[in-house]
Amino acid sequence: MNTKLAGQFLLISASAAALATAWSASDSKAKAPNRGETLYMANCEACHMQGKNVIKPDKEIVTSSKLASESLFQQYLSEKHGYMPAFPDIAAKDRDLRALYKYVRRLKMQSWAYEPKEPDVIHDPEKVSLPNEPETSSPQE
């Protein structure tokens, strides 16, 4: 009887391990960034967070005319523009160029509008005291 229970336990354990492995593998595939996202994060994100432009805020990627076609995008990446370096390695590889182009085009479709959060407490600057300073009081009327 103990042998039968031990066999059932091993069968259940092996089944659970197989399911956990399969689940983990499918979970990691779902979370893996695509090639375009990987290229974007490695080469563009520092200056173009969320499709914006931290160097020239009025020149956002998501509104750029350089995304009108893949060939125009390729031409743009091939040359240096102001502070933006050229990315000839990406421009020369069709697979990388296409992946990055598709990813950046998807950024155009996302809404990055954030509602500003109101402060929890609004302080009256005349009544706020700095550390190590006596608290100011309102003048007596």
mmCIF file of N, CA and C in Angstrom:
data_model
loop_
_atom_site.group_PDB
_atom_site.id
_atom_site.type_symbol
_atom_site.label_atom_id
_atom_site.label_comp_id
_atom_site.label_asym_id
_atom_site.label_seq_id
_atom_site.Cartn_x
_atom_site.Cartn_y
_atom_site.Cartn_z
ATOM 1 N N MET A 1 0.818 -1.190 0.000
ATOM 2 C CA MET A 1 0.000 0.000 0.000
ATOM 3 C C MET A 1 0.868 1.264 0.000
ATOM 4 N N ASN A 2 1.938 1.267 0.773
ATOM 5 C CA ASN A 2 2.825 2.423 0.816
ATOM 6 C C ASN A 2 3.490 2.665 -0.535
ATOM 7 N N THR A 3 3.792 1.609 -1.249
ATOM 8 C CA THR A 3 4.391 1.734 -2.571
ATOM 9 C C THR A 3 3.412 2.395 -3.534
ATOM 10 N N LYS A 4 2.137 2.027 -3.446
ATOM 11 C CA LYS A 4 1.111 2.614 -4.312
ATOM 12 C C LYS A 4 0.954 4.103 -4.019
ATOM 13 N N LEU A 5 0.930 4.481 -2.730
ATOM 14 C CA LEU A 5 0.817 5.898 -2.358
ATOM 15 C C LEU A 5 2.041 6.679 -2.813
ATOM 16 N N ALA A 6 3.218 6.057 -2.665
ATOM 17 C CA ALA A 6 4.441 6.726 -3.084
ATOM 18 C C ALA A 6 4.428 6.957 -4.595
ATOM 19 N N GLY A 7 3.947 5.984 -5.351
ATOM 20 C CA GLY A 7 3.853 6.116 -6.798
ATOM 21 C C GLY A 7 2.890 7.223 -7.205
ATOM 22 N N GLN A 8 1.741 7.291 -6.518
ATOM 23 C CA GLN A 8 0.759 8.344 -6.800
ATOM 24 C C GLN A 8 1.334 9.718 -6.456
ATOM 25 N N PHE A 9 2.064 9.784 -5.356
ATOM 26 C CA PHE A 9 2.681 11.049 -4.939
ATOM 27 C C PHE A 9 3.688 11.518 -5.992
ATOM 28 N N LEU A 10 4.516 10.574 -6.488
ATOM 29 C CA LEU A 10 5.495 10.916 -7.519
ATOM 30 C C LEU A 10 4.810 11.378 -8.804
ATOM 31 N N LEU A 11 3.722 10.714 -9.182
ATOM 32 C CA LEU A 11 2.982 11.089 -10.387
ATOM 33 C C LEU A 11 2.396 12.495 -10.248
ATOM 34 N N ILE A 12 1.819 12.777 -9.083
ATOM 35 C CA ILE A 12 1.244 14.107 -8.835
ATOM 36 C C ILE A 12 2.345 15.157 -8.812
ATOM 37 N N SER A 13 3.461 14.859 -8.170
ATOM 38 C CA SER A 13 4.578 15.808 -8.102
ATOM 39 C C SER A 13 5.138 16.101 -9.484
ATOM 40 N N ALA A 14 5.305 15.055 -10.293
ATOM 41 C CA ALA A 14 5.838 15.244 -11.639
ATOM 42 C C ALA A 14 4.868 16.071 -12.494
ATOM 43 N N SER A 15 3.583 15.809 -12.354
ATOM 44 C CA SER A 15 2.581 16.568 -13.104
ATOM 45 C C SER A 15 2.596 18.038 -12.695
ATOM 46 N N ALA A 16 2.694 18.286 -11.401
ATOM 47 C CA ALA A 16 2.723 19.662 -10.902
ATOM 48 C C ALA A 16 3.976 20.380 -11.402
ATOM 49 N N ALA A 17 5.105 19.686 -11.397
ATOM 50 C CA ALA A 17 6.350 20.297 -11.876
ATOM 51 C C ALA A 17 6.257 20.620 -13.367
ATOM 52 N N ALA A 18 5.676 19.718 -14.137
ATOM 53 C CA ALA A 18 5.532 19.953 -15.576
ATOM 54 C C ALA A 18 4.611 21.143 -15.840
ATOM 55 N N LEU A 19 3.520 21.215 -15.103
ATOM 56 C CA LEU A 19 2.601 22.352 -15.268
ATOM 57 C C LEU A 19 3.269 23.660 -14.872
ATOM 58 N N ALA A 20 4.015 23.660 -13.785
ATOM 59 C CA ALA A 20 4.702 24.874 -13.332
ATOM 60 C C ALA A 20 5.721 25.324 -14.371
ATOM 61 N N THR A 21 6.452 24.384 -14.953
ATOM 62 C CA THR A 21 7.435 24.724 -15.977
ATOM 63 C C THR A 21 6.754 25.300 -17.214
ATOM 64 N N ALA A 22 5.686 24.672 -17.660
ATOM 65 C CA ALA A 22 4.962 25.160 -18.833
ATOM 66 C C ALA A 22 4.370 26.543 -18.568
ATOM 67 N N TRP A 23 3.816 26.737 -17.401
ATOM 68 C CA TRP A 23 3.229 28.032 -17.048
ATOM 69 C C TRP A 23 4.300 29.104 -16.995
ATOM 70 N N SER A 24 5.437 28.785 -16.384
ATOM 71 C CA SER A 24 6.538 29.737 -16.282
ATOM 72 C C SER A 24 7.063 30.105 -17.661
ATOM 73 N N ALA A 25 7.191 29.120 -18.553
ATOM 74 C CA ALA A 25 7.688 29.391 -19.905
ATOM 75 C C ALA A 25 6.727 30.282 -20.670
ATOM 76 N N SER A 26 5.427 30.011 -20.582
ATOM 77 C CA SER A 26 4.462 30.838 -21.307
ATOM 78 C C SER A 26 4.373 32.221 -20.698
ATOM 79 N N ASP A 27 4.545 32.311 -19.377
ATOM 80 C CA ASP A 27 4.505 33.602 -18.694
ATOM 81 C C ASP A 27 5.704 34.454 -19.107
ATOM 82 N N SER A 28 6.889 33.858 -19.215
ATOM 83 C CA SER A 28 8.074 34.627 -19.595
ATOM 84 C C SER A 28 7.989 35.061 -21.054
ATOM 85 N N LYS A 29 7.375 34.259 -21.928
ATOM 86 C CA LYS A 29 7.203 34.656 -23.325
ATOM 87 C C LYS A 29 6.259 35.844 -23.431
ATOM 88 N N ALA A 30 5.228 35.874 -22.617
ATOM 89 C CA ALA A 30 4.253 36.956 -22.665
ATOM 90 C C ALA A 30 4.872 38.278 -22.221
ATOM 91 N N LYS A 31 5.829 38.218 -21.320
ATOM 92 C CA LYS A 31 6.412 39.431 -20.763
ATOM 93 C C LYS A 31 7.661 39.886 -21.509
ATOM 94 N N ALA A 32 8.199 39.053 -22.395
ATOM 95 C CA ALA A 32 9.428 39.395 -23.102
ATOM 96 C C ALA A 32 9.168 40.555 -24.062
ATOM 97 N N PRO A 33 10.019 41.589 -24.033
ATOM 98 C CA PRO A 33 9.825 42.707 -24.954
ATOM 99 C C PRO A 33 10.105 42.262 -26.383
ATOM 100 N N ASN A 34 9.440 42.882 -27.337
ATOM 101 C CA ASN A 34 9.706 42.546 -28.734
ATOM 102 C C ASN A 34 10.985 43.246 -29.181
ATOM 103 N N ARG A 35 11.462 42.903 -30.350
ATOM 104 C CA ARG A 35 12.734 43.433 -30.851
ATOM 105 C C ARG A 35 12.688 44.966 -30.974
ATOM 106 N N GLY A 36 11.584 45.487 -31.470
ATOM 107 C CA GLY A 36 11.462 46.939 -31.603
ATOM 108 C C GLY A 36 11.541 47.647 -30.266
ATOM 109 N N GLU A 37 10.870 47.100 -29.265
ATOM 110 C CA GLU A 37 10.910 47.696 -27.930
ATOM 111 C C GLU A 37 12.319 47.618 -27.354
ATOM 112 N N THR A 38 12.992 46.490 -27.559
ATOM 113 C CA THR A 38 14.354 46.335 -27.064
ATOM 114 C C THR A 38 15.279 47.368 -27.704
ATOM 115 N N LEU A 39 15.172 47.544 -29.007
ATOM 116 C CA LEU A 39 15.989 48.547 -29.707
ATOM 117 C C LEU A 39 15.669 49.957 -29.215
ATOM 118 N N TYR A 40 14.382 50.232 -29.037
ATOM 119 C CA TYR A 40 13.958 51.555 -28.573
ATOM 120 C C TYR A 40 14.521 51.851 -27.181
ATOM 121 N N MET A 41 14.383 50.885 -26.284
ATOM 122 C CA MET A 41 14.854 51.096 -24.914
ATOM 123 C C MET A 41 16.374 51.270 -24.863
ATOM 124 N N ALA A 42 17.095 50.575 -25.719
ATOM 125 C CA ALA A 42 18.555 50.652 -25.722
ATOM 126 C C ALA A 42 19.084 51.905 -26.420
ATOM 127 N N ASN A 43 18.359 52.413 -27.414
ATOM 128 C CA ASN A 43 18.898 53.497 -28.237
ATOM 129 C C ASN A 43 18.134 54.814 -28.176
ATOM 130 N N CYS A 44 16.866 54.785 -27.810
ATOM 131 C CA CYS A 44 16.021 55.975 -27.953
ATOM 132 C C CYS A 44 15.437 56.490 -26.635
ATOM 133 N N GLU A 45 15.118 55.592 -25.732
ATOM 134 C CA GLU A 45 14.353 55.924 -24.523
ATOM 135 C C GLU A 45 14.985 57.022 -23.675
ATOM 136 N N ALA A 46 16.304 57.093 -23.617
ATOM 137 C CA ALA A 46 16.960 58.097 -22.777
ATOM 138 C C ALA A 46 16.530 59.522 -23.140
ATOM 139 N N CYS A 47 16.389 59.791 -24.418
ATOM 140 C CA CYS A 47 15.983 61.132 -24.861
ATOM 141 C C CYS A 47 14.519 61.204 -25.285
ATOM 142 N N HIS A 48 13.926 60.044 -25.544
ATOM 143 C CA HIS A 48 12.561 60.018 -26.064
ATOM 144 C C HIS A 48 11.643 59.171 -25.192
ATOM 145 N N MET A 49 11.609 59.498 -23.913
ATOM 146 C CA MET A 49 10.747 58.763 -22.985
ATOM 147 C C MET A 49 9.295 58.891 -23.421
ATOM 148 N N GLN A 50 8.627 57.752 -23.517
ATOM 149 C CA GLN A 50 7.210 57.672 -23.874
ATOM 150 C C GLN A 50 6.904 58.360 -25.208
ATOM 151 N N GLY A 51 7.874 58.345 -26.108
ATOM 152 C CA GLY A 51 7.648 58.942 -27.419
ATOM 153 C C GLY A 51 7.793 60.448 -27.443
ATOM 154 N N LYS A 52 8.212 61.017 -26.338
ATOM 155 C CA LYS A 52 8.389 62.476 -26.262
ATOM 156 C C LYS A 52 9.829 62.832 -26.633
ATOM 157 N N ASN A 53 10.266 64.039 -26.313
ATOM 158 C CA ASN A 53 11.620 64.485 -26.603
ATOM 159 C C ASN A 53 12.080 65.375 -25.452
ATOM 160 N N VAL A 54 13.033 64.893 -24.652
ATOM 161 C CA VAL A 54 13.483 65.686 -23.507
ATOM 162 C C VAL A 54 14.453 66.789 -23.909
ATOM 163 N N ILE A 55 15.088 66.673 -25.074
ATOM 164 C CA ILE A 55 16.011 67.699 -25.546
ATOM 165 C C ILE A 55 15.247 68.857 -26.184
ATOM 166 N N LYS A 56 14.323 68.526 -27.051
ATOM 167 C CA LYS A 56 13.488 69.527 -27.734
ATOM 168 C C LYS A 56 12.027 69.104 -27.584
ATOM 169 N N PRO A 57 11.372 69.548 -26.517
ATOM 170 C CA PRO A 57 9.996 69.096 -26.236
ATOM 171 C C PRO A 57 9.013 69.299 -27.380
ATOM 172 N N ASP A 58 9.253 70.267 -28.244
ATOM 173 C CA ASP A 58 8.328 70.497 -29.353
ATOM 174 C C ASP A 58 8.580 69.541 -30.532
ATOM 175 N N LYS A 59 9.582 68.685 -30.429
ATOM 176 C CA LYS A 59 9.914 67.725 -31.496
ATOM 177 C C LYS A 59 9.702 66.293 -30.999
ATOM 178 N N GLU A 60 8.475 65.942 -30.708
ATOM 179 C CA GLU A 60 8.158 64.609 -30.206
ATOM 180 C C GLU A 60 8.255 63.582 -31.325
ATOM 181 N N ILE A 61 8.659 62.379 -30.975
ATOM 182 C CA ILE A 61 8.686 61.289 -31.949
ATOM 183 C C ILE A 61 7.274 61.002 -32.432
ATOM 184 N N VAL A 62 6.354 60.954 -31.512
ATOM 185 C CA VAL A 62 4.997 60.514 -31.851
ATOM 186 C C VAL A 62 4.277 61.440 -32.827
ATOM 187 N N THR A 63 4.759 62.653 -33.004
ATOM 188 C CA THR A 63 4.145 63.558 -33.979
ATOM 189 C C THR A 63 5.074 63.831 -35.156
ATOM 190 N N SER A 64 6.177 63.098 -35.236
ATOM 191 C CA SER A 64 7.180 63.348 -36.265
ATOM 192 C C SER A 64 6.715 62.931 -37.655
ATOM 193 N N SER A 65 7.012 63.772 -38.627
ATOM 194 C CA SER A 65 6.720 63.449 -40.026
ATOM 195 C C SER A 65 7.694 62.396 -40.558
ATOM 196 N N LYS A 66 8.749 62.118 -39.817
ATOM 197 C CA LYS A 66 9.741 61.118 -40.232
ATOM 198 C C LYS A 66 9.177 59.700 -40.138
ATOM 199 N N LEU A 67 7.991 59.554 -39.579
ATOM 200 C CA LEU A 67 7.347 58.251 -39.480
ATOM 201 C C LEU A 67 6.336 58.024 -40.601
ATOM 202 N N ALA A 68 6.328 58.908 -41.578
ATOM 203 C CA ALA A 68 5.372 58.787 -42.679
ATOM 204 C C ALA A 68 5.608 57.516 -43.487
ATOM 205 N N SER A 69 6.863 57.095 -43.578
ATOM 206 C CA SER A 69 7.175 55.850 -44.278
ATOM 207 C C SER A 69 8.429 55.235 -43.671
ATOM 208 N N GLU A 70 8.578 53.940 -43.889
ATOM 209 C CA GLU A 70 9.758 53.245 -43.374
ATOM 210 C C GLU A 70 11.027 53.757 -44.058
ATOM 211 N N SER A 71 10.954 54.081 -45.327
ATOM 212 C CA SER A 71 12.147 54.571 -46.033
ATOM 213 C C SER A 71 12.564 55.953 -45.528
ATOM 214 N N LEU A 72 11.608 56.809 -45.228
ATOM 215 C CA LEU A 72 11.920 58.120 -44.667
ATOM 216 C C LEU A 72 12.525 57.967 -43.270
ATOM 217 N N PHE A 73 11.989 57.044 -42.492
ATOM 218 C CA PHE A 73 12.510 56.743 -41.157
ATOM 219 C C PHE A 73 13.947 56.236 -41.266
ATOM 220 N N GLN A 74 14.194 55.353 -42.232
ATOM 221 C CA GLN A 74 15.531 54.800 -42.445
ATOM 222 C C GLN A 74 16.522 55.900 -42.814
ATOM 223 N N GLN A 75 16.117 56.771 -43.706
ATOM 224 C CA GLN A 75 16.971 57.885 -44.123
ATOM 225 C C GLN A 75 17.292 58.779 -42.927
ATOM 226 N N TYR A 76 16.289 59.058 -42.098
ATOM 227 C CA TYR A 76 16.483 59.916 -40.933
ATOM 228 C C TYR A 76 17.464 59.291 -39.941
ATOM 229 N N LEU A 77 17.330 57.983 -39.696
ATOM 230 C CA LEU A 77 18.228 57.309 -38.747
ATOM 231 C C LEU A 77 19.656 57.209 -39.261
ATOM 232 N N SER A 78 19.835 57.290 -40.565
ATOM 233 C CA SER A 78 21.162 57.140 -41.170
ATOM 234 C C SER A 78 22.052 58.355 -40.957
ATOM 235 N N GLU A 79 21.458 59.485 -40.618
ATOM 236 C CA GLU A 79 22.211 60.732 -40.511
ATOM 237 C C GLU A 79 22.062 61.348 -39.121
ATOM 238 N N LYS A 80 23.076 62.096 -38.706
ATOM 239 C CA LYS A 80 23.037 62.821 -37.435
ATOM 240 C C LYS A 80 22.178 64.070 -37.627
ATOM 241 N N HIS A 81 21.384 64.378 -36.614
ATOM 242 C CA HIS A 81 20.522 65.566 -36.650
ATOM 243 C C HIS A 81 20.663 66.309 -35.330
ATOM 244 N N GLY A 82 21.372 67.433 -35.328
ATOM 245 C CA GLY A 82 21.559 68.202 -34.099
ATOM 246 C C GLY A 82 22.181 67.343 -33.004
ATOM 247 N N TYR A 83 21.493 67.236 -31.864
ATOM 248 C CA TYR A 83 21.991 66.434 -30.747
ATOM 249 C C TYR A 83 21.776 64.938 -30.966
ATOM 250 N N MET A 84 20.907 64.597 -31.890
ATOM 251 C CA MET A 84 20.596 63.187 -32.115
ATOM 252 C C MET A 84 21.650 62.531 -32.994
ATOM 253 N N PRO A 85 22.281 61.466 -32.460
ATOM 254 C CA PRO A 85 23.282 60.772 -33.275
ATOM 255 C C PRO A 85 22.618 59.955 -34.375
ATOM 256 N N ALA A 86 23.405 59.562 -35.345
ATOM 257 C CA ALA A 86 22.930 58.654 -36.390
ATOM 258 C C ALA A 86 22.921 57.238 -35.820
ATOM 259 N N PHE A 87 22.074 56.404 -36.364
ATOM 260 C CA PHE A 87 22.000 55.000 -35.973
ATOM 261 C C PHE A 87 22.136 54.141 -37.236
ATOM 262 N N PRO A 88 23.343 54.164 -37.844
ATOM 263 C CA PRO A 88 23.524 53.454 -39.110
ATOM 264 C C PRO A 88 23.374 51.942 -38.983
ATOM 265 N N ASP A 89 23.712 51.383 -37.836
ATOM 266 C CA ASP A 89 23.570 49.928 -37.663
ATOM 267 C C ASP A 89 22.107 49.506 -37.737
ATOM 268 N N ILE A 90 21.231 50.296 -37.139
ATOM 269 C CA ILE A 90 19.798 49.976 -37.190
ATOM 270 C C ILE A 90 19.265 50.231 -38.601
ATOM 271 N N ALA A 91 19.664 51.354 -39.188
ATOM 272 C CA ALA A 91 19.181 51.723 -40.516
ATOM 273 C C ALA A 91 19.599 50.705 -41.578
ATOM 274 N N ALA A 92 20.741 50.057 -41.386
ATOM 275 C CA ALA A 92 21.261 49.119 -42.386
ATOM 276 C C ALA A 92 20.670 47.718 -42.280
ATOM 277 N N LYS A 93 20.077 47.387 -41.159
ATOM 278 C CA LYS A 93 19.521 46.041 -40.974
ATOM 279 C C LYS A 93 18.008 46.096 -41.107
ATOM 280 N N ASP A 94 17.496 45.513 -42.163
ATOM 281 C CA ASP A 94 16.059 45.552 -42.436
ATOM 282 C C ASP A 94 15.232 45.069 -41.249
ATOM 283 N N ARG A 95 15.658 43.979 -40.635
ATOM 284 C CA ARG A 95 14.895 43.420 -39.510
ATOM 285 C C ARG A 95 14.815 44.404 -38.338
ATOM 286 N N ASP A 96 15.953 45.015 -37.999
ATOM 287 C CA ASP A 96 15.968 45.971 -36.897
ATOM 288 C C ASP A 96 15.195 47.236 -37.240
ATOM 289 N N LEU A 97 15.405 47.731 -38.450
ATOM 290 C CA LEU A 97 14.711 48.941 -38.889
ATOM 291 C C LEU A 97 13.197 48.742 -38.847
ATOM 292 N N ARG A 98 12.731 47.631 -39.406
ATOM 293 C CA ARG A 98 11.292 47.358 -39.448
ATOM 294 C C ARG A 98 10.720 47.216 -38.039
ATOM 295 N N ALA A 99 11.451 46.516 -37.158
ATOM 296 C CA ALA A 99 10.972 46.313 -35.784
ATOM 297 C C ALA A 99 10.879 47.640 -35.039
ATOM 298 N N LEU A 100 11.910 48.476 -35.161
ATOM 299 C CA LEU A 100 11.899 49.776 -34.479
ATOM 300 C C LEU A 100 10.818 50.680 -35.062
ATOM 301 N N TYR A 101 10.693 50.685 -36.372
ATOM 302 C CA TYR A 101 9.677 51.508 -37.027
ATOM 303 C C TYR A 101 8.279 51.130 -36.552
ATOM 304 N N LYS A 102 7.992 49.840 -36.509
ATOM 305 C CA LYS A 102 6.676 49.382 -36.061
ATOM 306 C C LYS A 102 6.438 49.744 -34.604
ATOM 307 N N TYR A 103 7.457 49.602 -33.777
ATOM 308 C CA TYR A 103 7.296 49.928 -32.358
ATOM 309 C C TYR A 103 7.017 51.427 -32.175
ATOM 310 N N VAL A 104 7.781 52.253 -32.852
ATOM 311 C CA VAL A 104 7.596 53.709 -32.715
ATOM 312 C C VAL A 104 6.241 54.132 -33.272
ATOM 313 N N ARG A 105 5.810 53.510 -34.358
ATOM 314 C CA ARG A 105 4.472 53.815 -34.885
ATOM 315 C C ARG A 105 3.393 53.452 -33.874
ATOM 316 N N ARG A 106 3.599 52.351 -33.126
ATOM 317 C CA ARG A 106 2.633 51.980 -32.079
ATOM 318 C C ARG A 106 2.614 53.006 -30.961
ATOM 319 N N LEU A 107 3.760 53.633 -30.692
ATOM 320 C CA LEU A 107 3.777 54.684 -29.668
ATOM 321 C C LEU A 107 2.833 55.820 -30.044
ATOM 322 N N LYS A 108 2.714 56.083 -31.335
ATOM 323 C CA LYS A 108 1.812 57.150 -31.796
ATOM 324 C C LYS A 108 0.368 56.855 -31.423
ATOM 325 N N MET A 109 0.033 55.575 -31.330
ATOM 326 C CA MET A 109 -1.344 55.181 -31.058
ATOM 327 C C MET A 109 -1.684 55.200 -29.565
ATOM 328 N N GLN A 110 -0.657 55.263 -28.729
ATOM 329 C CA GLN A 110 -0.900 55.236 -27.290
ATOM 330 C C GLN A 110 -1.193 56.641 -26.783
ATOM 331 N N SER A 111 -1.986 56.699 -25.761
ATOM 332 C CA SER A 111 -2.280 57.982 -25.133
ATOM 333 C C SER A 111 -1.384 58.129 -23.912
ATOM 334 N N TRP A 112 -0.563 59.150 -23.924
ATOM 335 C CA TRP A 112 0.332 59.382 -22.791
ATOM 336 C C TRP A 112 -0.159 60.550 -21.942
ATOM 337 N N ALA A 113 -1.393 60.944 -22.119
ATOM 338 C CA ALA A 113 -1.921 62.073 -21.351
ATOM 339 C C ALA A 113 -2.123 61.658 -19.899
ATOM 340 N N TYR A 114 -1.550 62.411 -19.022
ATOM 341 C CA TYR A 114 -1.685 62.146 -17.595
ATOM 342 C C TYR A 114 -2.405 63.326 -16.946
ATOM 343 N N GLU A 115 -3.324 63.007 -16.088
ATOM 344 C CA GLU A 115 -4.004 64.057 -15.353
ATOM 345 C C GLU A 115 -3.090 64.513 -14.213
ATOM 346 N N PRO A 116 -2.842 65.797 -14.083
ATOM 347 C CA PRO A 116 -1.999 66.247 -12.978
ATOM 348 C C PRO A 116 -2.694 65.981 -11.649
ATOM 349 N N LYS A 117 -1.927 65.520 -10.699
ATOM 350 C CA LYS A 117 -2.480 65.226 -9.380
ATOM 351 C C LYS A 117 -2.456 66.495 -8.545
ATOM 352 N N GLU A 118 -3.569 66.776 -7.933
ATOM 353 C CA GLU A 118 -3.652 67.934 -7.050
ATOM 354 C C GLU A 118 -2.896 67.636 -5.762
ATOM 355 N N PRO A 119 -2.179 68.597 -5.226
ATOM 356 C CA PRO A 119 -1.493 68.353 -3.951
ATOM 357 C C PRO A 119 -2.508 68.080 -2.847
ATOM 358 N N ASP A 120 -2.129 67.210 -1.920
ATOM 359 C CA ASP A 120 -3.016 66.878 -0.809
ATOM 360 C C ASP A 120 -3.214 68.072 0.120
ATOM 361 N N VAL A 121 -2.145 68.835 0.323
ATOM 362 C CA VAL A 121 -2.216 69.968 1.242
ATOM 363 C C VAL A 121 -1.622 71.182 0.542
ATOM 364 N N ILE A 122 -2.315 72.267 0.602
ATOM 365 C CA ILE A 122 -1.789 73.512 0.062
ATOM 366 C C ILE A 122 -1.419 74.386 1.247
ATOM 367 N N HIS A 123 -0.150 74.774 1.272
ATOM 368 C CA HIS A 123 0.348 75.560 2.397
ATOM 369 C C HIS A 123 0.336 77.040 2.061
ATOM 370 N N ASP A 124 0.075 77.818 3.060
ATOM 371 C CA ASP A 124 0.197 79.258 2.932
ATOM 372 C C ASP A 124 1.665 79.582 3.180
ATOM 373 N N PRO A 125 2.384 80.105 2.184
ATOM 374 C CA PRO A 125 3.819 80.340 2.351
ATOM 375 C C PRO A 125 4.157 81.231 3.540
ATOM 376 N N GLU A 126 3.259 82.119 3.929
ATOM 377 C CA GLU A 126 3.543 83.002 5.056
ATOM 378 C C GLU A 126 3.439 82.280 6.389
ATOM 379 N N LYS A 127 2.780 81.128 6.435
ATOM 380 C CA LYS A 127 2.595 80.402 7.683
ATOM 381 C C LYS A 127 3.492 79.167 7.787
ATOM 382 N N VAL A 128 4.307 78.936 6.773
ATOM 383 C CA VAL A 128 5.176 77.768 6.791
ATOM 384 C C VAL A 128 6.501 78.158 7.412
ATOM 385 N N SER A 129 6.990 77.335 8.348
ATOM 386 C CA SER A 129 8.291 77.612 8.942
ATOM 387 C C SER A 129 9.292 76.586 8.441
ATOM 388 N N LEU A 130 10.514 77.027 8.280
ATOM 389 C CA LEU A 130 11.579 76.142 7.858
ATOM 390 C C LEU A 130 12.146 75.452 9.092
ATOM 391 N N PRO A 131 12.797 74.307 8.930
ATOM 392 C CA PRO A 131 13.399 73.633 10.078
ATOM 393 C C PRO A 131 14.384 74.565 10.787
ATOM 394 N N ASN A 132 14.422 74.463 12.091
ATOM 395 C CA ASN A 132 15.301 75.259 12.959
ATOM 396 C C ASN A 132 14.976 76.738 12.966
ATOM 397 N N GLU A 133 13.820 77.094 12.531
ATOM 398 C CA GLU A 133 13.387 78.487 12.593
ATOM 399 C C GLU A 133 12.104 78.557 13.392
ATOM 400 N N PRO A 134 11.930 79.595 14.155
ATOM 401 C CA PRO A 134 10.670 79.712 14.904
ATOM 402 C C PRO A 134 9.503 79.881 13.946
ATOM 403 N N GLU A 135 8.363 79.349 14.311
ATOM 404 C CA GLU A 135 7.164 79.463 13.486
ATOM 405 C C GLU A 135 6.726 80.903 13.426
ATOM 406 N N THR A 136 6.343 81.331 12.212
ATOM 407 C CA THR A 136 5.874 82.715 12.061
ATOM 408 C C THR A 136 4.408 82.763 12.454
ATOM 409 N N SER A 137 4.023 83.866 12.966
ATOM 410 C CA SER A 137 2.616 84.003 13.347
ATOM 411 C C SER A 137 2.031 85.177 12.593
ATOM 412 N N SER A 138 0.725 85.177 12.523
ATOM 413 C CA SER A 138 0.028 86.257 11.839
ATOM 414 C C SER A 138 0.123 87.509 12.673
ATOM 415 N N PRO A 139 0.266 88.647 12.013
ATOM 416 C CA PRO A 139 0.324 89.915 12.765
ATOM 417 C C PRO A 139 -1.009 90.168 13.479
ATOM 418 N N GLN A 140 -0.917 90.743 14.686
ATOM 419 C CA GLN A 140 -2.109 91.073 15.451
ATOM 420 C C GLN A 140 -2.778 92.287 14.837
ATOM 421 N N GLU A 141 -4.087 92.251 14.716
ATOM 422 C CA GLU A 141 -4.813 93.394 14.171
ATOM 423 C C GLU A 141 -5.354 94.224 15.265
#
